[in-house]
XYZ file of C-alpha atoms in Angstrom:
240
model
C 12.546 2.990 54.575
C 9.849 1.274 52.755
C 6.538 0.269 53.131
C 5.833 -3.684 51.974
C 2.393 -4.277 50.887
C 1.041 -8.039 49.705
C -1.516 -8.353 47.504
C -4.144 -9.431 50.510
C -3.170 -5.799 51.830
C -3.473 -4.063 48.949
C -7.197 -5.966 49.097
C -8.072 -4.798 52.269
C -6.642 -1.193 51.345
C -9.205 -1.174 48.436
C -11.422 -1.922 50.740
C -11.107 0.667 53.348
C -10.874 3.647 50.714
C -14.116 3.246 48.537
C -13.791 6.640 47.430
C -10.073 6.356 46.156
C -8.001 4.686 43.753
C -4.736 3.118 44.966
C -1.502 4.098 43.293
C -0.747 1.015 40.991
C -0.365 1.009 37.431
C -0.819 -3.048 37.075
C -3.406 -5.192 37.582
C -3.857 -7.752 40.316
C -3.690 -10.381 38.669
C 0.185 -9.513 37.534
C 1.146 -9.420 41.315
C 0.820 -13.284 41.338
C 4.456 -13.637 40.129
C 5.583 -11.233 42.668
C 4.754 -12.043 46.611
C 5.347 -8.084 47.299
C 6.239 -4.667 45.991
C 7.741 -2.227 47.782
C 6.783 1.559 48.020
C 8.314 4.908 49.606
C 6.583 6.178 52.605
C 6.622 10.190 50.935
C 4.741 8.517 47.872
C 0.889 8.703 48.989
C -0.887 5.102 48.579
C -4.470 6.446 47.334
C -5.122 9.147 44.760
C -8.568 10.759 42.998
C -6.971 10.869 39.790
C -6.337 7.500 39.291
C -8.446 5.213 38.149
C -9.407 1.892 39.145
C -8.324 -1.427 38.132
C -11.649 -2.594 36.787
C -11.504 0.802 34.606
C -8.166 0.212 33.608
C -9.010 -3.199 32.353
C -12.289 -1.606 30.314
C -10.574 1.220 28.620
C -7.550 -1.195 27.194
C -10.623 -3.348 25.945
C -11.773 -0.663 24.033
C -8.757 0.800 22.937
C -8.046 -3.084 21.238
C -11.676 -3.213 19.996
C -11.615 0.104 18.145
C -8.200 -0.486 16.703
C -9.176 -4.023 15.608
C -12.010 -2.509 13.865
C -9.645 -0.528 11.959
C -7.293 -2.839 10.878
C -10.341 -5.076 9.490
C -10.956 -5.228 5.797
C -14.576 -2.554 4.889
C -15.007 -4.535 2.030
C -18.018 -7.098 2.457
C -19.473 -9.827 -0.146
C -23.270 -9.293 1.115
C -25.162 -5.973 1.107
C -27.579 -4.406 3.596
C -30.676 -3.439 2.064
C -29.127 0.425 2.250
C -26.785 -0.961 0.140
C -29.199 -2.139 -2.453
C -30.985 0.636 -2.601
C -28.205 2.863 -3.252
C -26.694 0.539 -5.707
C -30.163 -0.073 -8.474
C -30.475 3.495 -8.278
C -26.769 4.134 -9.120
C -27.409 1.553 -11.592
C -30.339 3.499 -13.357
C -28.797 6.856 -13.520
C -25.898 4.947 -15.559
C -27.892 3.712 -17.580
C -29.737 6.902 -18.416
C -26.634 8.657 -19.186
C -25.567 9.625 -22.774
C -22.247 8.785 -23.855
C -20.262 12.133 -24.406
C -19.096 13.051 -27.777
C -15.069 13.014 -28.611
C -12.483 9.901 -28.837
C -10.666 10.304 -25.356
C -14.493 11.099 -23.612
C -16.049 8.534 -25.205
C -12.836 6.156 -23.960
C -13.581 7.310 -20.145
C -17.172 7.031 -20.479
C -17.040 3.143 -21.740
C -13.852 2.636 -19.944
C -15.168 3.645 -16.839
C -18.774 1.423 -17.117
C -17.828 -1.516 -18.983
C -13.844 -2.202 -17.938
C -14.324 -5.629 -17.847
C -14.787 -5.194 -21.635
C -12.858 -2.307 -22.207
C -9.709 -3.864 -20.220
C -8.883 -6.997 -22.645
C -10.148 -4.875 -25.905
C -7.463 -2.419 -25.231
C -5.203 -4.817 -24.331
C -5.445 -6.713 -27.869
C -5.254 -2.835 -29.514
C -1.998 -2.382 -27.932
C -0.474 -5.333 -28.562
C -1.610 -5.379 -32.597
C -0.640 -1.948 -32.861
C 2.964 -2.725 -31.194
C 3.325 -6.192 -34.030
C 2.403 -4.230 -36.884
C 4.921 -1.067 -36.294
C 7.757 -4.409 -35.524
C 7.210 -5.611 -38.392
C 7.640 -2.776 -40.237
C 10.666 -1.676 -38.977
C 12.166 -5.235 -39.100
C 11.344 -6.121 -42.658
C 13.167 -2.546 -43.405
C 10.175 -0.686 -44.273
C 11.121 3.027 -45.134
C 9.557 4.271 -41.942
C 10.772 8.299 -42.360
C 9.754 8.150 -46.125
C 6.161 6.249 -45.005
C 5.649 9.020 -42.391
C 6.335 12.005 -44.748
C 3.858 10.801 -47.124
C 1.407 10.812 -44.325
C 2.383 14.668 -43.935
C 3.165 14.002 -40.134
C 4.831 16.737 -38.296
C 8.382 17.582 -38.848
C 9.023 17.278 -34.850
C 7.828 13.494 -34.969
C 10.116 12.986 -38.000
C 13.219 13.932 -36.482
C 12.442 12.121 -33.522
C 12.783 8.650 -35.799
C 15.342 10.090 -37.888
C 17.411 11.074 -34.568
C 17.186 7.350 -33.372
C 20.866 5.696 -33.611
C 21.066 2.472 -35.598
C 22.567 0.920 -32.446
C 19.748 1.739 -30.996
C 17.759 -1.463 -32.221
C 14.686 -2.360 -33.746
C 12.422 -2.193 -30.311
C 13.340 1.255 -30.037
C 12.030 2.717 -33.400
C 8.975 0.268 -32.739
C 7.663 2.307 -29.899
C 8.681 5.708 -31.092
C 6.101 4.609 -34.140
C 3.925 2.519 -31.124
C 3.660 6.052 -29.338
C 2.746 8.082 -32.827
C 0.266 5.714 -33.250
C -1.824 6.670 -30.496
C -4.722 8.503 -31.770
C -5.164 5.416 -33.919
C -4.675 3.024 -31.479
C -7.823 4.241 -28.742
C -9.486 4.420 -31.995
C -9.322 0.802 -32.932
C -9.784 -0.341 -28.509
C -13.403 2.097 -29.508
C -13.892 -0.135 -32.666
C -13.140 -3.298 -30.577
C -15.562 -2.483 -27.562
C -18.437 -1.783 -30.001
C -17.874 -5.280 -31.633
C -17.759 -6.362 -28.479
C -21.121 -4.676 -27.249
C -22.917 -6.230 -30.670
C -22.230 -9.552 -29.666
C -22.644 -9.116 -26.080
C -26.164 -7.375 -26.556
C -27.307 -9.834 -29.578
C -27.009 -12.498 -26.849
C -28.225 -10.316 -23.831
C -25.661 -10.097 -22.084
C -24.579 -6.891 -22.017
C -24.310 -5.032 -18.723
C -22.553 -2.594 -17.010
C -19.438 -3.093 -14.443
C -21.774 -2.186 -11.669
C -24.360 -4.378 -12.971
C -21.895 -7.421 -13.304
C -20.863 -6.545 -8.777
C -24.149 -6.575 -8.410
C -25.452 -9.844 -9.845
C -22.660 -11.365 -8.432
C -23.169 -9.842 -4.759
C -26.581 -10.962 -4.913
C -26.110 -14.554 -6.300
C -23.362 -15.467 -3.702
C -26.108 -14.259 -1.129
C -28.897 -16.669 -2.739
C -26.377 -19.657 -2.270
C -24.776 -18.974 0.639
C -28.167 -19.222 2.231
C -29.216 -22.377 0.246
C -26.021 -24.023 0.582
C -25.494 -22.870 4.715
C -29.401 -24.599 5.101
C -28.218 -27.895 3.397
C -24.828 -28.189 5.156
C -26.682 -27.260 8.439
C -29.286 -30.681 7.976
C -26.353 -32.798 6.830
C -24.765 -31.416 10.060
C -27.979 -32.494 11.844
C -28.591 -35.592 10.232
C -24.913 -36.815 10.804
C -24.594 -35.963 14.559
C -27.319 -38.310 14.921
C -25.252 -41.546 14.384
């Protein structure tokens, strides 16, 4: 046998237990599509441990909310003034530093501050570097003979000696390409302080974080000039 309850029941039930919670896992508002539910008489109608409808509805809300905070992106164009702080003094203790002595340090240090200058310098190294040892190889340059007389190590030798002729020019290339590395953050080093001349004869010269932080601050300046004139053209307009 089994009890029928309508949703003007299940009203007046709420009403007449203030103190309890009614065994329903749905909300009200889903029992429009269905006139009535039915229920076993040994299953009790009202329970302490469940909760409410209008708590139901407030803990999926903030479920959603917190996981749609999640899912949304941390990075922002404009800074709080925490922010700003945190960034000028950042800023000055860069600028303070020394650059460390050694070729793969000193490749970190201006690597690591001025990428945007480092990035494309490096990128022209490579690609030189990777020409010039083509070239050599396909204008049959005595590669094994030019690296003996440069009293390179018998291992990296036989590695070009070992390469099969079938092999093909690209091959041998960068076997040399990969020697060549010493030489080759050597001339990106040479390349970024050319590159630092020019940029500092013309004053131009700043640091990666320096660059985000100009930037950050500029879009700020306009957004605020250019949101105040679109807002009085908005004005001006919705008066015709």
């Amino acid at each position: 046998m089994a009890l029928r309850l309508t949703t003007s029941r299940l009203l007046n039930l709420q009403r007449q237990c203030p103190l309890q919670r009614l065994l329903c896992s749905y909300r009200l508002s889903g029992h429009l599509r269905f006139p009535a539910i039915s229920l076993p008489l040994q299953v009790p109608v009202c329970s302490n441990s469940i909760p409410s409808f209008d708590q139901r509805t407030l803990i999926h809300t903030s479920s959603w909310n917190s996981e749609h905070k999640k899912s949304q992106w941390p990075f922002h164009v404009t800074m709080t003034e925490e922010e700003k702080k945190k960034k000028e003094q950042r800023i000055k203790e860069m600028q303070e530093e020394k650059p460390p002595e050694g070729l793969v340090a000193k490749f970190k240090y201006y690597f690591k501050r001025y990428w945007y200058i480092a990035v494309p310098a490096h990128a022209v190294s490579c690609i030189s570097w990777f020409g010039l040892m083509y070239a050599l190889v396909h204008f049959g340059m005595d590669v094994v003979g030019l690296l003996q007389a440069l009293h390179l190590p018998e291992s990296l030798i036989e590695k070009v000696q070992n390469v099969p002729e079938s092999a093909g020019i690209i091959v041998v290339a960068l076997i040399l390409y990969k020697i060549a590395t010493p030489l080759r953050y050597a001339t990106t080093l040479v390349l970024i302080r050319v590159a630092f001349w020019g940029l500092k004869r013309m004053g131009l010269l700043r640091t990666a974080r320096e660059v985000e932080y100009t930037a950050r601050t500029k879009y700020e300046i306009n957004k605020r000039l250019y949101g105040r004139r679109f807002y009085r053209l908005q004005k001006f307009y919705s008066k015709f």
